[in-house]
Short mmCIF file of C-alpha atoms in Angstrom, two decimals:
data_model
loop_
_atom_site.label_atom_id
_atom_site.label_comp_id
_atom_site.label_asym_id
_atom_site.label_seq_id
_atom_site.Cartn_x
_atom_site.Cartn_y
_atom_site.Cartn_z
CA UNK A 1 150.77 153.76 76.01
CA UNK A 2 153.75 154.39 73.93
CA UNK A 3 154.47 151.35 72.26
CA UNK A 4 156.61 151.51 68.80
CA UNK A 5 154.00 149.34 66.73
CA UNK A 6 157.08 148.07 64.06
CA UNK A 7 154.82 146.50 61.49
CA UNK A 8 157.86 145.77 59.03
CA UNK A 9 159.16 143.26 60.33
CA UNK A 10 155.31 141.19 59.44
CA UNK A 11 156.44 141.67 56.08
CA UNK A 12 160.01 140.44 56.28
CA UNK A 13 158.35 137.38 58.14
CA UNK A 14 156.18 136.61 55.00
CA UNK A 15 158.01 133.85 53.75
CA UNK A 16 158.02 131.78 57.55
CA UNK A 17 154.25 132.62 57.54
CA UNK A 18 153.86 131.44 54.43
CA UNK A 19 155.49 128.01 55.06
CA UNK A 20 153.29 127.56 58.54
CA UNK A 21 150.03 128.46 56.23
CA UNK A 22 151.10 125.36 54.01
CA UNK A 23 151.38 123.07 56.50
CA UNK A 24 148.27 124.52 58.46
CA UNK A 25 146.13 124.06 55.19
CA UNK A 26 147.84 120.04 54.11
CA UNK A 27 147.13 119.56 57.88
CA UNK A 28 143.52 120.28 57.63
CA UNK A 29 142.83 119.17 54.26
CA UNK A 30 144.38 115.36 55.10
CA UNK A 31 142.84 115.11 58.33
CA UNK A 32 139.36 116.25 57.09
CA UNK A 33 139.22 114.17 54.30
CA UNK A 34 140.64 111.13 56.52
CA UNK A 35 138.23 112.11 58.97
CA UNK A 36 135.46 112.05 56.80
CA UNK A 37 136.45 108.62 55.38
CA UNK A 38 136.70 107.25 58.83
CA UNK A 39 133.41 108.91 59.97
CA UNK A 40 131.76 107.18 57.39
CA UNK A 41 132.93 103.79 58.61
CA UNK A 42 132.42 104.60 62.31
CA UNK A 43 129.07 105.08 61.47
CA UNK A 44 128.03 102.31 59.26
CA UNK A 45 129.70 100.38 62.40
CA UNK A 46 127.17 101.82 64.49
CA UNK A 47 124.31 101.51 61.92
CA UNK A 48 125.37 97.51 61.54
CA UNK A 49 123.34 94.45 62.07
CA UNK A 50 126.17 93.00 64.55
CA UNK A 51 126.28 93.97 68.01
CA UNK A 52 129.65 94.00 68.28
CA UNK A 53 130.37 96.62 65.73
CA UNK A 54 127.62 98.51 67.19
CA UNK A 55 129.23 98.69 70.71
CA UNK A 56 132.71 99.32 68.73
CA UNK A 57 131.55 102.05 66.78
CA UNK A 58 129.57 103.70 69.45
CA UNK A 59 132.45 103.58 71.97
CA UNK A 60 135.16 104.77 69.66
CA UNK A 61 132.98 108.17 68.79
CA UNK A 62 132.43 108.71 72.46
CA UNK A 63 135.80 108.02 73.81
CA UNK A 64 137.52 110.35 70.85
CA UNK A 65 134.75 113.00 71.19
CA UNK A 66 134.95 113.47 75.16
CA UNK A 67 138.74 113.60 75.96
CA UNK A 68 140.45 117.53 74.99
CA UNK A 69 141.97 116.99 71.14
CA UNK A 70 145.27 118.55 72.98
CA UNK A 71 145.43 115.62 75.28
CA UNK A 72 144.59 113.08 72.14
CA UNK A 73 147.90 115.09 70.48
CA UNK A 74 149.94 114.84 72.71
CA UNK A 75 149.26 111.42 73.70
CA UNK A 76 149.48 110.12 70.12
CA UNK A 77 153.53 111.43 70.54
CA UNK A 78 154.67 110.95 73.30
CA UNK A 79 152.10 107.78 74.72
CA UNK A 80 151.63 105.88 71.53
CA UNK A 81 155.06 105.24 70.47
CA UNK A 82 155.88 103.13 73.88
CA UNK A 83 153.14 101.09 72.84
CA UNK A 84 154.11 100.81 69.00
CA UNK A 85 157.89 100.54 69.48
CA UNK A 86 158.57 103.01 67.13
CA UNK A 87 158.56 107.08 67.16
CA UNK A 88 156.46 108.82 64.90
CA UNK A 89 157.10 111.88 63.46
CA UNK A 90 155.08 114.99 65.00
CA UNK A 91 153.13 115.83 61.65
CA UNK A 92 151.73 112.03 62.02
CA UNK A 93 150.82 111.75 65.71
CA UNK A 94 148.99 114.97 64.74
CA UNK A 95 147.36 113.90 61.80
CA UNK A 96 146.32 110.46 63.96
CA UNK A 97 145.26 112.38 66.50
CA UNK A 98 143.16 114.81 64.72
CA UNK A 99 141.74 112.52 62.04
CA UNK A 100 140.70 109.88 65.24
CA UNK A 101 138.78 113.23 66.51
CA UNK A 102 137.41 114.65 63.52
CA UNK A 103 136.28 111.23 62.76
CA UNK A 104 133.77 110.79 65.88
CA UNK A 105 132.43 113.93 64.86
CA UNK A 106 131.85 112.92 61.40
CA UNK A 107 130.50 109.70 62.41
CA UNK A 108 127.93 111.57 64.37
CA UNK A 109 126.98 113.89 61.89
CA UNK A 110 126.42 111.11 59.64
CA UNK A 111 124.58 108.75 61.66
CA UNK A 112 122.04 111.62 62.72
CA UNK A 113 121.76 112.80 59.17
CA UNK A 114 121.16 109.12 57.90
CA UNK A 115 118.35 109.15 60.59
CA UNK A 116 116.77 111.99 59.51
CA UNK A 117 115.56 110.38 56.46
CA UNK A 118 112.24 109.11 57.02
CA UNK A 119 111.49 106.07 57.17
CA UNK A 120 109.09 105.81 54.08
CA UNK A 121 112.42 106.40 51.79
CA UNK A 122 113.65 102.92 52.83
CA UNK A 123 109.70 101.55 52.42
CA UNK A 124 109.05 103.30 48.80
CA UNK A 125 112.22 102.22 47.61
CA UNK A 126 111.84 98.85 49.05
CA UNK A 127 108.57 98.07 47.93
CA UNK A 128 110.02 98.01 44.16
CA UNK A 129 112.54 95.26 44.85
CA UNK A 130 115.35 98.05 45.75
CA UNK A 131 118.08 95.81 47.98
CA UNK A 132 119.55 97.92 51.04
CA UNK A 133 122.59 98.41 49.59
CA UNK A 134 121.01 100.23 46.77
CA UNK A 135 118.56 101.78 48.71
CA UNK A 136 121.39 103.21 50.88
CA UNK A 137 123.76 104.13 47.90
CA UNK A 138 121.03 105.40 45.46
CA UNK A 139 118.07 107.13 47.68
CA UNK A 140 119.65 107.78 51.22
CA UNK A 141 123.05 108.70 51.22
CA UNK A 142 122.20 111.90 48.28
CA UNK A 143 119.38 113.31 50.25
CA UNK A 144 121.82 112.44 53.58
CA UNK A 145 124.41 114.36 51.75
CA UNK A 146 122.77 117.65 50.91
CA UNK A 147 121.52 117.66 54.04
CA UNK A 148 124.77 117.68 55.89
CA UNK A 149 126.57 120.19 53.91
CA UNK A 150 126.27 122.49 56.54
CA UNK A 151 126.97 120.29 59.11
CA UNK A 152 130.07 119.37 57.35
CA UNK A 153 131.52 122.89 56.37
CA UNK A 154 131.33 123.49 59.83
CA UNK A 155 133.44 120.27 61.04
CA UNK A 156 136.00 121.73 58.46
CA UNK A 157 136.05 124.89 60.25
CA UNK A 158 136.64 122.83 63.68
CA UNK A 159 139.34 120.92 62.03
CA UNK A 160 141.40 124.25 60.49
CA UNK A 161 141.29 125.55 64.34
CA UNK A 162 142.47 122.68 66.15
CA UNK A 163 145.33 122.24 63.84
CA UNK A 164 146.63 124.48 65.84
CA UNK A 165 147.22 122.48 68.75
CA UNK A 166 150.27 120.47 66.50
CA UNK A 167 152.53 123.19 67.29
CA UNK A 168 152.81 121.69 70.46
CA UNK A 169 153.97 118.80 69.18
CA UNK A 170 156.67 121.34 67.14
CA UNK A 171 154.39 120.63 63.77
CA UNK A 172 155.99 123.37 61.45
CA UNK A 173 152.29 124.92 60.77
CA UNK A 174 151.53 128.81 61.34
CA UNK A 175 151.20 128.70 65.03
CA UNK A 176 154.81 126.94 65.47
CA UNK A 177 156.28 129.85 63.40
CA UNK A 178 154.40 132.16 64.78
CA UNK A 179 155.40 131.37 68.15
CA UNK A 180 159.06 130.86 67.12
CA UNK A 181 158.70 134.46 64.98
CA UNK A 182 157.26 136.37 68.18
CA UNK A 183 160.34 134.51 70.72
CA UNK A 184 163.41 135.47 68.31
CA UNK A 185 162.04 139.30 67.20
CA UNK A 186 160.71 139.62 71.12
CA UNK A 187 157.61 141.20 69.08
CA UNK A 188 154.60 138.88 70.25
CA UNK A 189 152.01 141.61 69.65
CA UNK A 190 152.70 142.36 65.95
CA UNK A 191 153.53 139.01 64.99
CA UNK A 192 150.61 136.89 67.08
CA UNK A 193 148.29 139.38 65.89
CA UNK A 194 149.24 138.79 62.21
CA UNK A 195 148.92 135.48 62.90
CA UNK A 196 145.23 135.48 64.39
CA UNK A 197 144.14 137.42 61.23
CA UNK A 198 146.03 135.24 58.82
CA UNK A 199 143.96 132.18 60.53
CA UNK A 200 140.57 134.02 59.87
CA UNK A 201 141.74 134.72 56.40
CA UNK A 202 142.08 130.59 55.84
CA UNK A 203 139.20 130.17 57.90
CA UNK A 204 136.82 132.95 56.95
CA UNK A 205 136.00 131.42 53.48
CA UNK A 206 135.52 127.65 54.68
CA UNK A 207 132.81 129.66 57.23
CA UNK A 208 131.06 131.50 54.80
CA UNK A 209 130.78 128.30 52.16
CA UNK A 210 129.14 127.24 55.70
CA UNK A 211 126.55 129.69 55.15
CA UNK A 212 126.22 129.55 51.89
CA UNK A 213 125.67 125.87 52.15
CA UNK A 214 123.08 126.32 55.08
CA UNK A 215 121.17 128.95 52.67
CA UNK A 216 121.39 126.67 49.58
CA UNK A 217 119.45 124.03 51.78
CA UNK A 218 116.85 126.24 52.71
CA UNK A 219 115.83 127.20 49.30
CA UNK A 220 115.70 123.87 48.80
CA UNK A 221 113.24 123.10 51.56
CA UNK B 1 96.06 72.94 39.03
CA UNK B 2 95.87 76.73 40.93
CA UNK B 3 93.45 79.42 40.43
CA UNK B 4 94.62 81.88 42.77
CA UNK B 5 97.46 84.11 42.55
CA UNK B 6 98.19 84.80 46.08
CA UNK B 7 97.25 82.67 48.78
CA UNK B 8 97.16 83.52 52.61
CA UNK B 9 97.07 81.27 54.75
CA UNK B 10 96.93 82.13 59.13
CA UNK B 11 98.47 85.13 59.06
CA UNK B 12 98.86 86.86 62.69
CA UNK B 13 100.98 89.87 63.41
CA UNK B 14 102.07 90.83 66.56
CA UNK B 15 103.67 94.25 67.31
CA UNK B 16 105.22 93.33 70.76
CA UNK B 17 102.25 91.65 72.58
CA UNK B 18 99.51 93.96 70.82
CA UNK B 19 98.27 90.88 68.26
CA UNK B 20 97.00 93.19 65.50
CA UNK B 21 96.17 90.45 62.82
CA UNK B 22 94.77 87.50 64.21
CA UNK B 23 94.29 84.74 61.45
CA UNK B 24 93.37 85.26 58.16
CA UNK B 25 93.00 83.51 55.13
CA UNK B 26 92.27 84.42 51.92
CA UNK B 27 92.68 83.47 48.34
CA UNK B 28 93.22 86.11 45.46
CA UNK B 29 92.51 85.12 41.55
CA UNK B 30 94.35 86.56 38.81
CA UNK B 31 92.00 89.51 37.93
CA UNK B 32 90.51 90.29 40.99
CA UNK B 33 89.40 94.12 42.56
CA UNK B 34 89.62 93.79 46.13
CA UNK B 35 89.09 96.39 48.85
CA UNK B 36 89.52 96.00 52.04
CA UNK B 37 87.47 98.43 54.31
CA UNK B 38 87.42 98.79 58.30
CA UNK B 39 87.60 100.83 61.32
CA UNK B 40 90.73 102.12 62.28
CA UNK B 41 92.66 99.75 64.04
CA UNK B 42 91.08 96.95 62.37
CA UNK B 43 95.00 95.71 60.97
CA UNK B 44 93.52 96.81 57.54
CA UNK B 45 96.65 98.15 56.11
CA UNK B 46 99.23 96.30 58.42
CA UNK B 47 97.28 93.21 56.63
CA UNK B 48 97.98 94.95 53.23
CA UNK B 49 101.57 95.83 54.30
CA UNK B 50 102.02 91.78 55.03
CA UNK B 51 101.27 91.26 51.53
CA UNK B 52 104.62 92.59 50.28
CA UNK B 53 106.47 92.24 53.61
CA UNK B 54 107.33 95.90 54.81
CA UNK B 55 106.11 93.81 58.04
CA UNK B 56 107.06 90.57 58.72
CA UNK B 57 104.59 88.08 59.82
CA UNK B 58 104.82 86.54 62.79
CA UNK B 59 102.73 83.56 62.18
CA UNK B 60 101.35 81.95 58.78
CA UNK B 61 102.40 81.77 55.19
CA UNK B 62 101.88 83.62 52.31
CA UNK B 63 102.06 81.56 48.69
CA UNK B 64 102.96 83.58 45.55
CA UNK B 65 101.85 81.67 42.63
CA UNK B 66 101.86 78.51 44.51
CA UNK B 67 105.27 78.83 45.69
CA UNK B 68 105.74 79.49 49.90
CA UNK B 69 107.50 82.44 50.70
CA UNK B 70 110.39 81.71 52.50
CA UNK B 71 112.41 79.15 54.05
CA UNK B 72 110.53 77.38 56.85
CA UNK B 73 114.17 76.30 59.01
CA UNK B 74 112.14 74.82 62.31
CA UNK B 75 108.92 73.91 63.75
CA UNK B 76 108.35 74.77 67.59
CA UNK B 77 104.93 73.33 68.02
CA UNK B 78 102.52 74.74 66.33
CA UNK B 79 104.45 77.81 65.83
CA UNK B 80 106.89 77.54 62.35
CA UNK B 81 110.55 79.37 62.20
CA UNK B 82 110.74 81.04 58.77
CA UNK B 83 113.77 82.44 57.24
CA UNK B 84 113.01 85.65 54.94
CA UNK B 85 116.13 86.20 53.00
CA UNK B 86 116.73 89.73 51.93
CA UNK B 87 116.78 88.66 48.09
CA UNK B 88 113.64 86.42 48.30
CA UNK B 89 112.30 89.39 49.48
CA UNK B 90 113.28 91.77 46.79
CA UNK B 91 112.29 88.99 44.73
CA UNK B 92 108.50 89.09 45.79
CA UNK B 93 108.43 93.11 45.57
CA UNK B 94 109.39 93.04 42.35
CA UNK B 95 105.47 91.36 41.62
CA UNK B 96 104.06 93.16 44.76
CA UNK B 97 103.66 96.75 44.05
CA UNK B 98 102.79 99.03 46.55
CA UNK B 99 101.53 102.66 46.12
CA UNK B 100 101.75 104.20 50.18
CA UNK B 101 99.07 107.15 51.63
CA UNK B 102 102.25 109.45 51.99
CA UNK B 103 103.64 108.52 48.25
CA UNK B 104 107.45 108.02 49.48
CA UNK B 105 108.67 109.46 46.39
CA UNK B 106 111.89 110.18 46.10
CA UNK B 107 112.81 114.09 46.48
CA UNK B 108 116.40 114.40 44.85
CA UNK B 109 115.24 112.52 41.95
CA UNK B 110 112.91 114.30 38.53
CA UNK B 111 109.43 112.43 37.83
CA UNK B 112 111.19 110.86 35.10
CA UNK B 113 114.13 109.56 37.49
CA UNK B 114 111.76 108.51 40.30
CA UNK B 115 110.05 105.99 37.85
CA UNK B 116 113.32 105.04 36.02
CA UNK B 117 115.17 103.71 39.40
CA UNK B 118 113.38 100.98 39.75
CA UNK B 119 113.29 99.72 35.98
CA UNK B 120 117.69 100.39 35.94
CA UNK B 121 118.63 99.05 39.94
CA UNK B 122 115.86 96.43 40.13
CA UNK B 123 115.76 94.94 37.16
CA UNK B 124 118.76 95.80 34.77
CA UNK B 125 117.35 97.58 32.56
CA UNK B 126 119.43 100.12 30.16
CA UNK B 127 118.47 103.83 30.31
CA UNK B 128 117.17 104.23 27.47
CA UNK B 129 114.92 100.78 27.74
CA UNK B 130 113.92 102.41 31.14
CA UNK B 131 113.35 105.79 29.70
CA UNK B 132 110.97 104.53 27.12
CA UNK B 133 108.82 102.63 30.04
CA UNK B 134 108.95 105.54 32.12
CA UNK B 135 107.85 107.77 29.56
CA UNK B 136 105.26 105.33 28.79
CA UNK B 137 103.84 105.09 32.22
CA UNK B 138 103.88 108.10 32.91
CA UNK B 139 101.97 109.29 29.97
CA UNK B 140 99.35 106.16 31.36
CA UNK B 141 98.93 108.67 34.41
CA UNK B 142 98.38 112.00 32.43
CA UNK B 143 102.11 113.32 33.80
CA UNK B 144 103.93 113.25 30.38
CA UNK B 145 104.34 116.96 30.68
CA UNK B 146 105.84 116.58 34.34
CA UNK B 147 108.90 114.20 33.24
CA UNK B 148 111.57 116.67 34.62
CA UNK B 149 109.92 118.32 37.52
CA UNK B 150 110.66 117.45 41.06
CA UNK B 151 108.11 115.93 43.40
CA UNK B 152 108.17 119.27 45.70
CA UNK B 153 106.95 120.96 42.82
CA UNK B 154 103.54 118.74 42.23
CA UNK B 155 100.64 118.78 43.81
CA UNK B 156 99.70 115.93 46.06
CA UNK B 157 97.47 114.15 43.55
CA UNK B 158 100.12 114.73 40.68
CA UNK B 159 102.83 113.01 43.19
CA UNK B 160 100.51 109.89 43.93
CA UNK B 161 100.05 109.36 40.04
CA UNK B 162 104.13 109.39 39.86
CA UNK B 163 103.91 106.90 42.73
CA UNK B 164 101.58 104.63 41.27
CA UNK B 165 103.61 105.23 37.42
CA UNK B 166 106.72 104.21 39.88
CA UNK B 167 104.85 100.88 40.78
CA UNK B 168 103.22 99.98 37.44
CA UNK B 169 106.30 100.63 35.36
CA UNK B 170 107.82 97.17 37.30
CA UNK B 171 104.83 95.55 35.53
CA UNK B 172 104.05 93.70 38.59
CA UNK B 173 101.42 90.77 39.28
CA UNK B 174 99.70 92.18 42.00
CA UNK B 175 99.41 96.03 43.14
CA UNK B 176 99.01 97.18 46.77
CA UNK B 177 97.11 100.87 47.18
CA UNK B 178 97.64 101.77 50.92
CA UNK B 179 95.20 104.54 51.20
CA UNK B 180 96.11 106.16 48.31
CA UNK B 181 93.94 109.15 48.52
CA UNK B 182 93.90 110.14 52.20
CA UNK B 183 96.50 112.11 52.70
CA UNK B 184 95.07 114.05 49.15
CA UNK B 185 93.24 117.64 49.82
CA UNK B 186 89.70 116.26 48.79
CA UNK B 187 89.76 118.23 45.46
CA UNK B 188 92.22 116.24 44.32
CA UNK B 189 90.75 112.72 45.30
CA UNK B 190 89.00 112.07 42.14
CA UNK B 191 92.16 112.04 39.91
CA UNK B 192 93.72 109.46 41.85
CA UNK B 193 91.09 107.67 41.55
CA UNK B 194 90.48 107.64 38.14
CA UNK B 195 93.98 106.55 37.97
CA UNK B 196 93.25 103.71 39.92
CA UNK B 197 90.16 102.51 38.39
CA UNK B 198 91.70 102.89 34.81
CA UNK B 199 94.13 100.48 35.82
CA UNK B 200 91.40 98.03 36.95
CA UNK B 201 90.02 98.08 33.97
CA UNK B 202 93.09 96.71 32.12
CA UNK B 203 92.35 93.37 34.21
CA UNK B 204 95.19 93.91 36.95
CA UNK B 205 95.05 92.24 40.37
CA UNK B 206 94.86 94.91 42.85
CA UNK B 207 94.11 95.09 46.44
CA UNK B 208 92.77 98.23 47.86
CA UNK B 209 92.62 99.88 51.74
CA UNK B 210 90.59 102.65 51.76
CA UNK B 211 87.57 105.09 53.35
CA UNK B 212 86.34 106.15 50.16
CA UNK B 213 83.48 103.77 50.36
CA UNK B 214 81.83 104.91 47.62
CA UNK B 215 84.78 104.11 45.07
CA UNK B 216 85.30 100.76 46.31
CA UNK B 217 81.51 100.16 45.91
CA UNK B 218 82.13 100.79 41.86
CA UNK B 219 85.33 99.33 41.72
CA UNK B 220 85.53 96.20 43.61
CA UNK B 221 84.71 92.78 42.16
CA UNK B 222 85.21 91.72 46.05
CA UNK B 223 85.24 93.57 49.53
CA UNK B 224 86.78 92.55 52.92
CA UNK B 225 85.34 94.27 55.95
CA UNK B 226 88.23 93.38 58.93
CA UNK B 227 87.25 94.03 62.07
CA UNK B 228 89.70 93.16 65.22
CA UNK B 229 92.19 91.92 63.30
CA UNK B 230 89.92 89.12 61.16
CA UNK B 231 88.20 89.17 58.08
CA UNK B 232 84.38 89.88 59.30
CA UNK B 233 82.56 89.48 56.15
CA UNK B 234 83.74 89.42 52.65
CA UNK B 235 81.59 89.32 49.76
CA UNK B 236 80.97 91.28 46.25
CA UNK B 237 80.50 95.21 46.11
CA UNK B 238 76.90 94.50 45.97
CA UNK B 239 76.61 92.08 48.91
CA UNK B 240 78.13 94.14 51.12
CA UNK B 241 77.52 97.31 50.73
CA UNK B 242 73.92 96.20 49.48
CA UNK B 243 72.92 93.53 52.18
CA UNK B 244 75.42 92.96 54.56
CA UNK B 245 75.24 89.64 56.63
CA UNK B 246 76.39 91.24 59.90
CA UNK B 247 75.23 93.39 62.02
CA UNK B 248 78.88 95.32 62.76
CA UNK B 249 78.89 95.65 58.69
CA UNK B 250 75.79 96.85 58.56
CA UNK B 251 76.66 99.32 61.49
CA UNK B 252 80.16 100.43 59.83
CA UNK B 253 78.70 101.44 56.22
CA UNK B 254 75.97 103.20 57.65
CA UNK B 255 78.40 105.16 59.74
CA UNK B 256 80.56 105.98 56.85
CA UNK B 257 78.74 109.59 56.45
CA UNK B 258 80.21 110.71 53.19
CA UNK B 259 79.26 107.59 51.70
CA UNK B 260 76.45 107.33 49.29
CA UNK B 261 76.18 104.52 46.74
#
């Protein structure tokens, strides 16, 4: 093999990289934290007295968690908008699609973590006068939440990866430029390489706060 | 005119169609020691657990100073509908304490914390106000050097004491003990106990399951022996333990090894 490796032209790409890794990290962080928010919901749905909202809930995590988050993209662009009447830009059919993904997950990581906590919480706390609502806001959801820390972390790292699936949809994040970079220089193996490691870079820390996290919970144990 | 605190009056339980408790009455005055002692599988502490509603009945009525319970919505014949709404409830736990076998502290919360909650979310009490009753309390139950430890760091008797500083601090009418000591190592029975009878002794209404026969002998001014899901034979300490009527009394104490008056 005799291949020229030209590394420079990595470094003249900086600044492109460097606006994909923006809109790689916004991308995560909004649909993470929207995810989380709607998690939480999903799972108090499921959780609820009414039947209804328990069939709701329940169906909403497994429909979102059991079709490909690709085809969820996708169809959030090019599907949804017939039904809405109105395009949406490709940064918010992504962040729909992978918030309404990351949000079954959650919900599920939630619900099972809720669960773990015995039942004699709910009894001790009841048993002086607690209501539920205070029993849930003040003795279960803590404990719930050191215990899914890890659980969590991980669901971050999830989230950063599939990100990568909007530059399909021609989201400007670090795959799209990536992609574009490797098509105009005709240098794909510099320039996708870079671009793997610069992923682990973002997503190397968020994995090892995973650890840490998993660690800090068995100490605690 | 009412000389009881808590009145029961037909109380079955069902779980499913395995009828556990299967009619009892009973009448508690203001002042009264009573344990309740039985096989297992008698309903002892599902009757206890009645008491303060972690199960609901399914038939009968329970009267807290000579107010029903709940709602009663329906009658469909003999059997009555009765609506338990989530505040009456919290209402009637407020006066019920209950200490449980497995303590149910709570384990992201300090000693001091665990008996604070109650005293700040229940009843609306400042911190400070609540700090001072905790502190009190807690020093009741020989744990005033404990206030900022965690309950994975006490020992098993230690953690029952905060349970039962967790109860009292409510100042509630009537206290529950659910087997308070069985799921203690035995060396660390006795503290618990003392606990418990030092609490008698200030003239509180308690009810008592246990197997430590031997305890409720001293500390009982009344014992219940249940049997299938009914109260067998009641009577004081002495009666009971002394010269039981029955013959399945008679049979149960004597089996109770460890027991020696």
């Amino acid at each position: 093999m005799n291949y020229q490796w030209d590394f420079g032209i990595i470094w003249s790409s900086m600044p492109v990289f460097g606006r994909g890794i923006v809109v790689t990290i916004e991308l995560t962080l909004i649909c993470l934290v929207l995810g989380l928010i709607l998690g939480m919901l999903l799972s108090l749905a499921q959780m609820s007295r009414v039947r209804a909202l328990q069939v709701a809930g329940r169906s909403f995590v497994e429909f979102f968690r059991n079709i490909p988050a690709l085809i969820q993209l996708i169809w959030f662009f090019y599907a949804f908008p017939i039904l809405i009447g109105a395009q949406l830009s490709p940064f918010t059919a992504a962040v729909l699609g992978i918030t309404l993904n990351t949000g079954a997950y959650c919900a599920e990581i939630y619900r099972s973590g809720i669960q773990s906590i015995a039942r004699g919480q709910w009894e001790g706390a009841r048993a002086i006068g607690m209501s539920d609502k205070a029993i849930f806001r003040r003795i279960i959801l803590p404990q719930v939440f050191d215990r899914m820390l890890p659980a969590f972390t991980n669901r971050a790292v999830e989230v950063a990866k599939i990100t990568s699936l909007a530059s399909v949809l021609s989201v400007h994040d670090l795959m799209y430029q990536g992609r574009l970079l490797s098509a105009t220089y005709y240098r794909p193996l510099e320039i996708l390489t870079a671009v793997g490691i610069l992923y682990l870079c973002i997503i190397y820390p968020l994995s090892f706060a995973s650890m840490m996290a998993e660690r800090h919970l068995a100490r605690k144990r | 005119m009412k000389n009881h605190i808590l009145k029961v009056e037909g109380l079955t339980k069902s779980f499913g169609t395995n009828q556990v408790l299967k009619g009892i009455d009973l009448d508690i005055a203001p002042g009264e020691r009573i344990a309740i002692i039985g096989g297992s599988g008698s309903g002892k502490s599902t009757f206890l657990r009645c008491l303060n509603f972690m199960e609901t009945l399914t038939t009968g009525a329970i009267y807290l100073d000579g107010t029903r319970i709940g709602r009663v919505v329906g009658k469909d014949g003999d059997k009555e509908s009765v609506v338990y709404s989530p505040r009456t409830l919290c209402d009637v736990r407020k006066r019920v304490g209950m200490v449980f076998q497995q303590f149910n502290l709570f384990p992201h919360m300090s000693v001091l914390q665990n008996v604070m909650e109650g005293l700040v979310t229940v009843l609306g009490k400042s911190k400070g106000e609540a700090r001072q009753i905790a502190e009190a309390e807690l020093t009741k139950v020989a744990l005033h050097e404990k206030l900022d430890a965690f309950p994975s760091q006490l020992s098993g008797g230690q953690q029952q004491r905060v349970a039962i500083a967790r109860a009292i601090a409510m100042s509630p009418e009537i206290l529950l003990f659910d087997e308070p000591t069985s799921s203690l190592d035995p060396e660390l029975v006795g503290e618990v106990l003392r606990t418990i009878n030092t609490l008698g002794e200030e003239g509180r209404t308690m009810l008592l399951v246990t197997h430590e026969l031997g305890f409720a002998y001293r500390f009982a001014t009344r014992v219940l022996f249940l049997y299938d899901g009914k109260i067998h034979e009641q009577g004081t300490a002495e009666e009971i333990f002394k010269n039981p009527q029955s013959e399945r009394t008679r049979a149960f104490i004597a089996r109770s090894s460890e027991f020696s008056l």
